[in-house]
Amino acid sequence: MEIIKTVREMQEISIEQKQKGKNIGFVPTMGYLHEGHLSLIRKAKEMSDIVITSIYVNPTQFAPNEDFSRYPRDFERDKELAEKAGSDFIFYPSDNEMYPNGFDTMVLVDTVTKKFEGEKRPTHFNGVATVVTKLFNAVMPNIAFFGQKDYQQTLVIKKLVEDLLFPISIYIVPTLRQSDGLAMSSRNVYLSTYERTRADIIYRTLITAKEAILKGEKRRKIINAIMLNSLRSEPLVKIDYASAADANDLSEPEEFNSGQLVVLLIAVYIGKTRLIDNMLVTIPQF
Ligand code: AMP
């Protein structure tokens, strides 16, 4: 496995691989890799000839009060894990390589970024859309892999690719969870031992709401209330949002229709750690 640190070299490698007729799969990450990331790399290996993983903690997607400087990093460990999972290259640019002095352009995906994560973190998706655009231009993949874990982000990326005509397919990989249901996340290391034992409330809440929907509940506010009540049963939780929305456009009708695909979205603090999760449910036809 090779480590590539400059955009120019990354582009040259990708062009060379494509000239050889190879299909390039790309897995963008912020590093501190866990099984969730590795499942993306394994899926990329399965679906492409060459896998490129990027490791870059992108400063523009963090607000000044967020955890950019203390975001966990361990490049040596990441290298080993990525290689074992099947990555052929790691793109590992510096901040100066990605945002040299004078950098002056941002990418804005408008409507789908207005609610939920976008409302709570107003500059976040501009940073995500900008860095993903740059990474796509550096790596030039045929197919890029993203986790369902960051559900709204997957909608943003799909819109970005569609609107800016990137010749790249987007593949969404299901969320990998710990045995108690907690979604794997680099941020889980922030949790104290006690907080970690309580963090399964997020998954249990999603399951409770899903079961209510499968039993016939279609009223959005009732579904939201079920999630809020469940989360409030855990004193460590501070709720940012817990909402059901249309899975395609995040619209919020009073009542969902039979057959409609709904996403249950949760963002909470457990102590000082902010965690997000989601679950897809189809409203039953009866
Ligand atoms: P991050 O390093 O947190 O930016 O994540 C990099 C990619 O891995 C994103 O596409 C995430 O959605 C995905 N990812 C993160 N956690 C998980 C998980 N538990 N299961 C599947 N994919 C994940």
mmCIF file of N, CA and C in Angstrom, residues 92-223:
data_model
loop_
_atom_site.group_PDB
_atom_site.id
_atom_site.type_symbol
_atom_site.label_atom_id
_atom_site.label_comp_id
_atom_site.label_asym_id
_atom_site.label_seq_id
_atom_site.Cartn_x
_atom_site.Cartn_y
_atom_site.Cartn_z
ATOM 1 N N TYR A 92 -3.311 11.094 1.872
ATOM 2 C CA TYR A 92 -3.111 11.671 3.206
ATOM 3 C C TYR A 92 -2.544 13.089 3.053
ATOM 4 N N PRO A 93 -3.390 14.018 2.612
ATOM 5 C CA PRO A 93 -2.872 15.368 2.341
ATOM 6 C C PRO A 93 -2.737 16.200 3.624
ATOM 7 N N SER A 94 -1.898 17.210 3.564
ATOM 8 C CA SER A 94 -1.773 18.166 4.682
ATOM 9 C C SER A 94 -2.841 19.249 4.504
ATOM 10 N N ASP A 95 -3.035 20.051 5.545
ATOM 11 C CA ASP A 95 -3.965 21.187 5.435
ATOM 12 C C ASP A 95 -3.504 22.141 4.341
ATOM 13 N N ASN A 96 -2.179 22.345 4.243
ATOM 14 C CA ASN A 96 -1.654 23.268 3.240
ATOM 15 C C ASN A 96 -1.907 22.769 1.817
ATOM 16 N N GLU A 97 -1.904 21.440 1.667
ATOM 17 C CA GLU A 97 -2.168 20.851 0.347
ATOM 18 C C GLU A 97 -3.650 21.053 -0.036
ATOM 19 N N MET A 98 -4.527 20.906 0.950
ATOM 20 C CA MET A 98 -5.963 21.010 0.670
ATOM 21 C C MET A 98 -6.459 22.458 0.651
ATOM 22 N N TYR A 99 -5.922 23.268 1.549
ATOM 23 C CA TYR A 99 -6.368 24.670 1.642
ATOM 24 C C TYR A 99 -5.147 25.586 1.657
ATOM 25 N N PRO A 100 -4.461 25.718 0.508
ATOM 26 C CA PRO A 100 -3.281 26.592 0.490
ATOM 27 C C PRO A 100 -3.698 28.048 0.718
ATOM 28 N N ASN A 101 -2.727 28.868 1.096
ATOM 29 C CA ASN A 101 -2.993 30.295 1.296
ATOM 30 C C ASN A 101 -3.736 30.857 0.101
ATOM 31 N N GLY A 102 -4.767 31.621 0.370
ATOM 32 C CA GLY A 102 -5.515 32.234 -0.726
ATOM 33 C C GLY A 102 -6.714 31.404 -1.160
ATOM 34 N N PHE A 103 -6.902 30.228 -0.568
ATOM 35 C CA PHE A 103 -8.077 29.405 -0.916
ATOM 36 C C PHE A 103 -9.346 30.233 -0.687
ATOM 37 N N ASP A 104 -10.240 30.280 -1.676
ATOM 38 C CA ASP A 104 -11.314 31.264 -1.602
ATOM 39 C C ASP A 104 -12.643 30.773 -2.176
ATOM 40 N N THR A 105 -12.832 29.447 -2.274
ATOM 41 C CA THR A 105 -14.045 28.937 -2.918
ATOM 42 C C THR A 105 -14.704 27.906 -2.011
ATOM 43 N N MET A 106 -16.011 28.010 -1.813
ATOM 44 C CA MET A 106 -16.727 26.978 -1.060
ATOM 45 C C MET A 106 -17.869 26.446 -1.920
ATOM 46 N N VAL A 107 -18.257 25.194 -1.663
ATOM 47 C CA VAL A 107 -19.363 24.572 -2.391
ATOM 48 C C VAL A 107 -20.568 24.512 -1.451
ATOM 49 N N LEU A 108 -21.709 24.973 -1.936
ATOM 50 C CA LEU A 108 -22.907 25.018 -1.093
ATOM 51 C C LEU A 108 -24.022 24.190 -1.732
ATOM 52 N N VAL A 109 -24.460 23.179 -1.027
ATOM 53 C CA VAL A 109 -25.657 22.431 -1.436
ATOM 54 C C VAL A 109 -26.779 23.011 -0.574
ATOM 55 N N ASP A 110 -27.831 23.530 -1.203
ATOM 56 C CA ASP A 110 -28.714 24.442 -0.467
ATOM 57 C C ASP A 110 -29.803 23.778 0.369
ATOM 58 N N THR A 111 -30.819 23.199 -0.303
ATOM 59 C CA THR A 111 -32.053 22.884 0.426
ATOM 60 C C THR A 111 -31.889 21.752 1.445
ATOM 61 N N VAL A 112 -31.249 20.687 1.024
ATOM 62 C CA VAL A 112 -31.173 19.498 1.884
ATOM 63 C C VAL A 112 -30.280 19.740 3.111
ATOM 64 N N THR A 113 -29.532 20.836 3.108
ATOM 65 C CA THR A 113 -28.653 21.128 4.250
ATOM 66 C C THR A 113 -29.298 22.079 5.253
ATOM 67 N N LYS A 114 -30.579 22.448 5.016
ATOM 68 C CA LYS A 114 -31.200 23.466 5.869
ATOM 69 C C LYS A 114 -31.632 22.932 7.245
ATOM 70 N N LYS A 115 -31.987 21.633 7.312
ATOM 71 C CA LYS A 115 -32.573 21.115 8.553
ATOM 72 C C LYS A 115 -31.604 20.234 9.333
ATOM 73 N N PHE A 116 -32.065 19.767 10.483
ATOM 74 C CA PHE A 116 -31.393 18.751 11.287
ATOM 75 C C PHE A 116 -29.912 19.078 11.500
ATOM 76 N N GLU A 117 -28.976 18.286 10.940
ATOM 77 C CA GLU A 117 -27.553 18.591 11.166
ATOM 78 C C GLU A 117 -27.211 19.990 10.680
ATOM 79 N N GLY A 118 -27.780 20.369 9.541
ATOM 80 C CA GLY A 118 -27.464 21.663 8.946
ATOM 81 C C GLY A 118 -27.937 22.821 9.819
ATOM 82 N N GLU A 119 -29.068 22.610 10.503
ATOM 83 C CA GLU A 119 -29.585 23.656 11.381
ATOM 84 C C GLU A 119 -28.719 23.767 12.642
ATOM 85 N N LYS A 120 -28.327 22.607 13.167
ATOM 86 C CA LYS A 120 -27.519 22.615 14.399
ATOM 87 C C LYS A 120 -26.065 22.996 14.135
ATOM 88 N N ARG A 121 -25.589 22.663 12.922
ATOM 89 C CA ARG A 121 -24.179 22.938 12.575
ATOM 90 C C ARG A 121 -24.182 23.694 11.230
ATOM 91 N N PRO A 122 -24.480 25.001 11.277
ATOM 92 C CA PRO A 122 -24.797 25.740 10.041
ATOM 93 C C PRO A 122 -23.687 25.754 8.977
ATOM 94 N N THR A 123 -22.427 25.617 9.345
ATOM 95 C CA THR A 123 -21.369 25.673 8.317
ATOM 96 C C THR A 123 -20.867 24.281 7.929
ATOM 97 N N HIS A 124 -21.372 23.254 8.640
ATOM 98 C CA HIS A 124 -20.829 21.900 8.496
ATOM 99 C C HIS A 124 -20.881 21.377 7.064
ATOM 100 N N PHE A 125 -22.073 21.405 6.456
ATOM 101 C CA PHE A 125 -22.205 20.774 5.131
ATOM 102 C C PHE A 125 -21.503 21.565 4.027
ATOM 103 N N ASN A 126 -21.307 22.871 4.222
ATOM 104 C CA ASN A 126 -20.501 23.608 3.237
ATOM 105 C C ASN A 126 -19.078 23.068 3.241
ATOM 106 N N GLY A 127 -18.576 22.785 4.442
ATOM 107 C CA GLY A 127 -17.228 22.219 4.565
ATOM 108 C C GLY A 127 -17.160 20.823 3.966
ATOM 109 N N VAL A 128 -18.208 20.018 4.220
ATOM 110 C CA VAL A 128 -18.245 18.648 3.683
ATOM 111 C C VAL A 128 -18.295 18.688 2.153
ATOM 112 N N ALA A 129 -19.209 19.506 1.604
ATOM 113 C CA ALA A 129 -19.362 19.559 0.136
ATOM 114 C C ALA A 129 -18.074 20.057 -0.513
ATOM 115 N N THR A 130 -17.418 21.007 0.131
ATOM 116 C CA THR A 130 -16.178 21.566 -0.420
ATOM 117 C C THR A 130 -15.065 20.519 -0.402
ATOM 118 N N VAL A 131 -14.884 19.860 0.733
ATOM 119 C CA VAL A 131 -13.767 18.905 0.810
ATOM 120 C C VAL A 131 -14.027 17.692 -0.071
ATOM 121 N N VAL A 132 -15.282 17.254 -0.150
ATOM 122 C CA VAL A 132 -15.583 16.089 -0.987
ATOM 123 C C VAL A 132 -15.368 16.436 -2.463
ATOM 124 N N THR A 133 -15.738 17.645 -2.853
ATOM 125 C CA THR A 133 -15.473 18.096 -4.227
ATOM 126 C C THR A 133 -13.967 18.047 -4.511
ATOM 127 N N LYS A 134 -13.182 18.571 -3.589
ATOM 128 C CA LYS A 134 -11.723 18.587 -3.790
ATOM 129 C C LYS A 134 -11.164 17.163 -3.815
ATOM 130 N N LEU A 135 -11.657 16.323 -2.900
ATOM 131 C CA LEU A 135 -11.167 14.934 -2.859
ATOM 132 C C LEU A 135 -11.547 14.198 -4.145
ATOM 133 N N PHE A 136 -12.765 14.448 -4.643
ATOM 134 C CA PHE A 136 -13.180 13.815 -5.904
ATOM 135 C C PHE A 136 -12.252 14.265 -7.043
ATOM 136 N N ASN A 137 -11.886 15.544 -7.047
ATOM 137 C CA ASN A 137 -11.006 16.032 -8.107
ATOM 138 C C ASN A 137 -9.579 15.524 -7.962
ATOM 139 N N ALA A 138 -9.169 15.223 -6.745
ATOM 140 C CA ALA A 138 -7.823 14.682 -6.520
ATOM 141 C C ALA A 138 -7.765 13.192 -6.844
ATOM 142 N N VAL A 139 -8.813 12.457 -6.432
ATOM 143 C CA VAL A 139 -8.785 10.986 -6.527
ATOM 144 C C VAL A 139 -9.400 10.488 -7.845
ATOM 145 N N MET A 140 -10.313 11.250 -8.375
ATOM 146 C CA MET A 140 -10.997 10.911 -9.635
ATOM 147 C C MET A 140 -11.529 9.474 -9.660
ATOM 148 N N PRO A 141 -12.329 9.119 -8.650
ATOM 149 C CA PRO A 141 -12.808 7.730 -8.582
ATOM 150 C C PRO A 141 -13.940 7.456 -9.574
ATOM 151 N N ASN A 142 -14.207 6.178 -9.828
ATOM 152 C CA ASN A 142 -15.399 5.780 -10.574
ATOM 153 C C ASN A 142 -16.586 5.648 -9.628
ATOM 154 N N ILE A 143 -16.277 5.205 -8.404
ATOM 155 C CA ILE A 143 -17.348 4.976 -7.429
ATOM 156 C C ILE A 143 -16.827 5.388 -6.046
ATOM 157 N N ALA A 144 -17.679 6.073 -5.278
ATOM 158 C CA ALA A 144 -17.277 6.510 -3.936
ATOM 159 C C ALA A 144 -18.246 5.933 -2.915
ATOM 160 N N PHE A 145 -17.698 5.562 -1.764
ATOM 161 C CA PHE A 145 -18.462 4.842 -0.736
ATOM 162 C C PHE A 145 -18.654 5.716 0.491
ATOM 163 N N PHE A 146 -19.911 5.814 0.940
ATOM 164 C CA PHE A 146 -20.237 6.602 2.124
ATOM 165 C C PHE A 146 -21.109 5.754 3.048
ATOM 166 N N GLY A 147 -21.067 6.055 4.359
ATOM 167 C CA GLY A 147 -21.836 5.293 5.328
ATOM 168 C C GLY A 147 -23.225 5.873 5.546
ATOM 169 N N GLN A 148 -24.198 4.996 5.711
ATOM 170 C CA GLN A 148 -25.551 5.442 6.060
ATOM 171 C C GLN A 148 -25.574 6.131 7.416
ATOM 172 N N LYS A 149 -24.577 5.827 8.235
ATOM 173 C CA LYS A 149 -24.443 6.438 9.567
ATOM 174 C C LYS A 149 -24.654 7.954 9.509
ATOM 175 N N ASP A 150 -24.100 8.595 8.473
ATOM 176 C CA ASP A 150 -24.252 10.044 8.298
ATOM 177 C C ASP A 150 -25.312 10.252 7.216
ATOM 178 N N TYR A 151 -26.575 10.019 7.595
ATOM 179 C CA TYR A 151 -27.627 9.897 6.582
ATOM 180 C C TYR A 151 -27.796 11.174 5.760
ATOM 181 N N GLN A 152 -27.884 12.308 6.458
ATOM 182 C CA GLN A 152 -28.121 13.564 5.728
ATOM 183 C C GLN A 152 -26.940 13.860 4.803
ATOM 184 N N GLN A 153 -25.741 13.501 5.262
ATOM 185 C CA GLN A 153 -24.550 13.677 4.413
ATOM 186 C C GLN A 153 -24.679 12.893 3.105
ATOM 187 N N THR A 154 -25.271 11.692 3.166
ATOM 188 C CA THR A 154 -25.410 10.913 1.926
ATOM 189 C C THR A 154 -26.331 11.641 0.933
ATOM 190 N N LEU A 155 -27.367 12.320 1.454
ATOM 191 C CA LEU A 155 -28.255 13.085 0.561
ATOM 192 C C LEU A 155 -27.514 14.275 -0.036
ATOM 193 N N VAL A 156 -26.686 14.909 0.787
ATOM 194 C CA VAL A 156 -25.908 16.072 0.326
ATOM 195 C C VAL A 156 -24.941 15.635 -0.786
ATOM 196 N N ILE A 157 -24.275 14.516 -0.576
ATOM 197 C CA ILE A 157 -23.284 14.055 -1.563
ATOM 198 C C ILE A 157 -23.981 13.656 -2.878
ATOM 199 N N LYS A 158 -25.115 12.979 -2.751
ATOM 200 C CA LYS A 158 -25.827 12.580 -3.975
ATOM 201 C C LYS A 158 -26.247 13.819 -4.773
ATOM 202 N N LYS A 159 -26.716 14.856 -4.073
ATOM 203 C CA LYS A 159 -27.152 16.094 -4.740
ATOM 204 C C LYS A 159 -25.947 16.797 -5.364
ATOM 205 N N LEU A 160 -24.843 16.833 -4.645
ATOM 206 C CA LEU A 160 -23.609 17.456 -5.143
ATOM 207 C C LEU A 160 -23.168 16.804 -6.452
ATOM 208 N N VAL A 161 -23.177 15.474 -6.462
ATOM 209 C CA VAL A 161 -22.721 14.722 -7.633
ATOM 210 C C VAL A 161 -23.659 14.949 -8.821
ATOM 211 N N GLU A 162 -24.963 14.981 -8.501
ATOM 212 C CA GLU A 162 -25.949 15.195 -9.560
ATOM 213 C C GLU A 162 -25.841 16.622 -10.125
ATOM 214 N N ASP A 163 -25.796 17.610 -9.227
ATOM 215 C CA ASP A 163 -25.855 19.010 -9.668
ATOM 216 C C ASP A 163 -24.558 19.462 -10.346
ATOM 217 N N LEU A 164 -23.411 18.978 -9.857
ATOM 218 C CA LEU A 164 -22.130 19.428 -10.430
ATOM 219 C C LEU A 164 -21.567 18.437 -11.452
ATOM 220 N N LEU A 165 -22.388 17.461 -11.840
ATOM 221 C CA LEU A 165 -22.055 16.554 -12.955
ATOM 222 C C LEU A 165 -20.784 15.748 -12.724
ATOM 223 N N PHE A 166 -20.539 15.307 -11.494
ATOM 224 C CA PHE A 166 -19.384 14.426 -11.275
ATOM 225 C C PHE A 166 -19.671 13.054 -11.896
ATOM 226 N N PRO A 167 -18.754 12.539 -12.706
ATOM 227 C CA PRO A 167 -18.987 11.210 -13.304
ATOM 228 C C PRO A 167 -18.609 10.100 -12.312
ATOM 229 N N ILE A 168 -19.287 10.116 -11.166
ATOM 230 C CA ILE A 168 -18.938 9.221 -10.054
ATOM 231 C C ILE A 168 -20.225 8.601 -9.517
ATOM 232 N N SER A 169 -20.226 7.267 -9.316
ATOM 233 C CA SER A 169 -21.384 6.628 -8.676
ATOM 234 C C SER A 169 -21.197 6.687 -7.165
ATOM 235 N N ILE A 170 -22.312 6.816 -6.467
ATOM 236 C CA ILE A 170 -22.261 6.864 -4.997
ATOM 237 C C ILE A 170 -22.903 5.589 -4.460
ATOM 238 N N TYR A 171 -22.182 4.910 -3.561
ATOM 239 C CA TYR A 171 -22.689 3.671 -2.969
ATOM 240 C C TYR A 171 -22.779 3.869 -1.452
ATOM 241 N N ILE A 172 -23.950 3.603 -0.903
ATOM 242 C CA ILE A 172 -24.156 3.799 0.539
ATOM 243 C C ILE A 172 -24.070 2.446 1.261
ATOM 244 N N VAL A 173 -23.238 2.407 2.289
ATOM 245 C CA VAL A 173 -23.000 1.164 3.053
ATOM 246 C C VAL A 173 -23.776 1.256 4.381
ATOM 247 N N PRO A 174 -24.474 0.165 4.773
ATOM 248 C CA PRO A 174 -25.257 0.203 6.023
ATOM 249 C C PRO A 174 -24.383 0.494 7.256
ATOM 250 N N THR A 175 -25.018 0.982 8.308
ATOM 251 C CA THR A 175 -24.299 1.354 9.538
ATOM 252 C C THR A 175 -23.822 0.113 10.292
ATOM 253 N N LEU A 176 -22.560 0.095 10.648
ATOM 254 C CA LEU A 176 -22.031 -0.987 11.473
ATOM 255 C C LEU A 176 -22.168 -0.606 12.942
ATOM 256 N N ARG A 177 -22.619 -1.559 13.754
ATOM 257 C CA ARG A 177 -22.925 -1.274 15.156
ATOM 258 C C ARG A 177 -22.148 -2.167 16.110
ATOM 259 N N GLN A 178 -21.971 -1.682 17.335
ATOM 260 C CA GLN A 178 -21.443 -2.530 18.412
ATOM 261 C C GLN A 178 -22.542 -3.517 18.805
ATOM 262 N N SER A 179 -22.192 -4.488 19.688
ATOM 263 C CA SER A 179 -23.177 -5.537 19.989
ATOM 264 C C SER A 179 -24.417 -4.980 20.693
ATOM 265 N N ASP A 180 -24.296 -3.854 21.410
ATOM 266 C CA ASP A 180 -25.481 -3.276 22.065
ATOM 267 C C ASP A 180 -26.248 -2.328 21.144
ATOM 268 N N GLY A 181 -25.798 -2.203 19.884
ATOM 269 C CA GLY A 181 -26.529 -1.374 18.928
ATOM 270 C C GLY A 181 -25.918 -0.005 18.699
ATOM 271 N N LEU A 182 -24.982 0.418 19.562
ATOM 272 C CA LEU A 182 -24.379 1.748 19.362
ATOM 273 C C LEU A 182 -23.636 1.773 18.029
ATOM 274 N N ALA A 183 -23.955 2.774 17.196
ATOM 275 C CA ALA A 183 -23.279 2.896 15.900
ATOM 276 C C ALA A 183 -21.795 3.172 16.127
ATOM 277 N N MET A 184 -20.945 2.474 15.378
ATOM 278 C CA MET A 184 -19.512 2.731 15.504
ATOM 279 C C MET A 184 -19.219 4.152 15.044
ATOM 280 N N SER A 185 -18.352 4.824 15.795
ATOM 281 C CA SER A 185 -17.982 6.201 15.458
ATOM 282 C C SER A 185 -16.632 6.501 16.084
ATOM 283 N N SER A 186 -15.827 7.278 15.380
ATOM 284 C CA SER A 186 -14.536 7.686 15.946
ATOM 285 C C SER A 186 -14.755 8.454 17.244
ATOM 286 N N ARG A 187 -15.905 9.123 17.352
ATOM 287 C CA ARG A 187 -16.165 9.939 18.548
ATOM 288 C C ARG A 187 -16.559 9.100 19.765
ATOM 289 N N ASN A 188 -16.835 7.803 19.596
ATOM 290 C CA ASN A 188 -17.207 6.982 20.756
ATOM 291 C C ASN A 188 -16.085 6.937 21.796
ATOM 292 N N VAL A 189 -14.834 7.183 21.389
ATOM 293 C CA VAL A 189 -13.725 7.163 22.365
ATOM 294 C C VAL A 189 -13.830 8.300 23.370
ATOM 295 N N TYR A 190 -14.628 9.323 23.056
ATOM 296 C CA TYR A 190 -14.811 10.418 24.024
ATOM 297 C C TYR A 190 -15.655 9.982 25.225
ATOM 298 N N LEU A 191 -16.450 8.902 25.061
ATOM 299 C CA LEU A 191 -17.386 8.502 26.120
ATOM 300 C C LEU A 191 -16.639 7.899 27.306
ATOM 301 N N SER A 192 -17.044 8.273 28.527
ATOM 302 C CA SER A 192 -16.494 7.608 29.718
ATOM 303 C C SER A 192 -17.078 6.188 29.767
ATOM 304 N N THR A 193 -16.510 5.352 30.622
ATOM 305 C CA THR A 193 -16.992 3.973 30.717
ATOM 306 C C THR A 193 -18.486 3.957 31.064
ATOM 307 N N TYR A 194 -18.875 4.825 32.004
ATOM 308 C CA TYR A 194 -20.286 4.845 32.392
ATOM 309 C C TYR A 194 -21.164 5.350 31.251
ATOM 310 N N GLU A 195 -20.714 6.438 30.620
ATOM 311 C CA GLU A 195 -21.501 6.975 29.493
ATOM 312 C C GLU A 195 -21.673 5.919 28.402
ATOM 313 N N ARG A 196 -20.591 5.168 28.162
ATOM 314 C CA ARG A 196 -20.651 4.138 27.118
ATOM 315 C C ARG A 196 -21.729 3.103 27.423
ATOM 316 N N THR A 197 -21.904 2.765 28.719
ATOM 317 C CA THR A 197 -22.923 1.754 29.070
ATOM 318 C C THR A 197 -24.342 2.295 28.846
ATOM 319 N N ARG A 198 -24.485 3.632 28.841
ATOM 320 C CA ARG A 198 -25.821 4.224 28.676
ATOM 321 C C ARG A 198 -26.126 4.608 27.223
ATOM 322 N N ALA A 199 -25.097 4.594 26.359
ATOM 323 C CA ALA A 199 -25.247 5.158 25.011
ATOM 324 C C ALA A 199 -26.139 4.309 24.099
ATOM 325 N N ASP A 200 -26.441 3.072 24.533
ATOM 326 C CA ASP A 200 -27.311 2.230 23.701
ATOM 327 C C ASP A 200 -28.751 2.753 23.647
ATOM 328 N N ILE A 201 -29.054 3.776 24.466
ATOM 329 C CA ILE A 201 -30.398 4.367 24.437
ATOM 330 C C ILE A 201 -30.741 4.885 23.036
ATOM 331 N N ILE A 202 -29.712 5.299 22.276
ATOM 332 C CA ILE A 202 -29.982 5.864 20.937
ATOM 333 C C ILE A 202 -30.562 4.776 20.033
ATOM 334 N N TYR A 203 -29.885 3.640 20.005
ATOM 335 C CA TYR A 203 -30.351 2.526 19.163
ATOM 336 C C TYR A 203 -31.701 2.006 19.661
ATOM 337 N N ARG A 204 -31.836 1.880 20.994
ATOM 338 C CA ARG A 204 -33.098 1.363 21.539
ATOM 339 C C ARG A 204 -34.256 2.296 21.177
ATOM 340 N N THR A 205 -33.977 3.584 21.153
ATOM 341 C CA THR A 205 -35.006 4.560 20.778
ATOM 342 C C THR A 205 -35.410 4.390 19.312
ATOM 343 N N LEU A 206 -34.427 4.211 18.450
ATOM 344 C CA LEU A 206 -34.722 4.018 17.022
ATOM 345 C C LEU A 206 -35.576 2.767 16.818
ATOM 346 N N ILE A 207 -35.221 1.703 17.547
ATOM 347 C CA ILE A 207 -35.976 0.449 17.422
ATOM 348 C C ILE A 207 -37.413 0.631 17.923
ATOM 349 N N THR A 208 -37.567 1.344 19.053
ATOM 350 C CA THR A 208 -38.905 1.572 19.613
ATOM 351 C C THR A 208 -39.786 2.314 18.607
ATOM 352 N N ALA A 209 -39.214 3.347 17.970
ATOM 353 C CA ALA A 209 -39.993 4.122 16.998
ATOM 354 C C ALA A 209 -40.292 3.283 15.759
ATOM 355 N N LYS A 210 -39.311 2.498 15.345
ATOM 356 C CA LYS A 210 -39.529 1.644 14.173
ATOM 357 C C LYS A 210 -40.672 0.652 14.437
ATOM 358 N N GLU A 211 -40.664 0.067 15.650
ATOM 359 C CA GLU A 211 -41.724 -0.900 15.979
ATOM 360 C C GLU A 211 -43.097 -0.228 15.971
ATOM 361 N N ALA A 212 -43.154 1.000 16.488
ATOM 362 C CA ALA A 212 -44.437 1.721 16.493
ATOM 363 C C ALA A 212 -44.918 1.941 15.051
ATOM 364 N N ILE A 213 -44.002 2.288 14.174
ATOM 365 C CA ILE A 213 -44.374 2.507 12.758
ATOM 366 C C ILE A 213 -44.856 1.193 12.139
ATOM 367 N N LEU A 214 -44.141 0.115 12.444
ATOM 368 C CA LEU A 214 -44.514 -1.172 11.838
ATOM 369 C C LEU A 214 -45.863 -1.672 12.366
ATOM 370 N N LYS A 215 -46.248 -1.159 13.573
ATOM 371 C CA LYS A 215 -47.573 -1.518 14.112
ATOM 372 C C LYS A 215 -48.663 -0.607 13.571
ATOM 373 N N GLY A 216 -48.275 0.413 12.769
ATOM 374 C CA GLY A 216 -49.304 1.230 12.127
ATOM 375 C C GLY A 216 -49.223 2.725 12.395
ATOM 376 N N GLU A 217 -48.299 3.166 13.243
ATOM 377 C CA GLU A 217 -48.221 4.615 13.519
ATOM 378 C C GLU A 217 -47.652 5.364 12.315
ATOM 379 N N LYS A 218 -48.423 6.366 11.835
ATOM 380 C CA LYS A 218 -47.986 7.149 10.662
ATOM 381 C C LYS A 218 -47.873 8.619 10.969
ATOM 382 N N ARG A 219 -48.356 9.025 12.163
ATOM 383 C CA ARG A 219 -48.377 10.468 12.479
ATOM 384 C C ARG A 219 -46.985 10.900 12.925
ATOM 385 N N ARG A 220 -46.438 11.863 12.182
ATOM 386 C CA ARG A 220 -45.039 12.250 12.416
ATOM 387 C C ARG A 220 -44.818 12.745 13.843
ATOM 388 N N LYS A 221 -45.735 13.576 14.329
ATOM 389 C CA LYS A 221 -45.501 14.147 15.668
ATOM 390 C C LYS A 221 -45.552 13.067 16.745
ATOM 391 N N ILE A 222 -46.396 12.054 16.542
ATOM 392 C CA ILE A 222 -46.464 10.956 17.523
ATOM 393 C C ILE A 222 -45.160 10.138 17.471
ATOM 394 N N ILE A 223 -44.681 9.897 16.259
ATOM 395 C CA ILE A 223 -43.415 9.147 16.125
ATOM 396 C C ILE A 223 -42.283 9.939 16.808
#
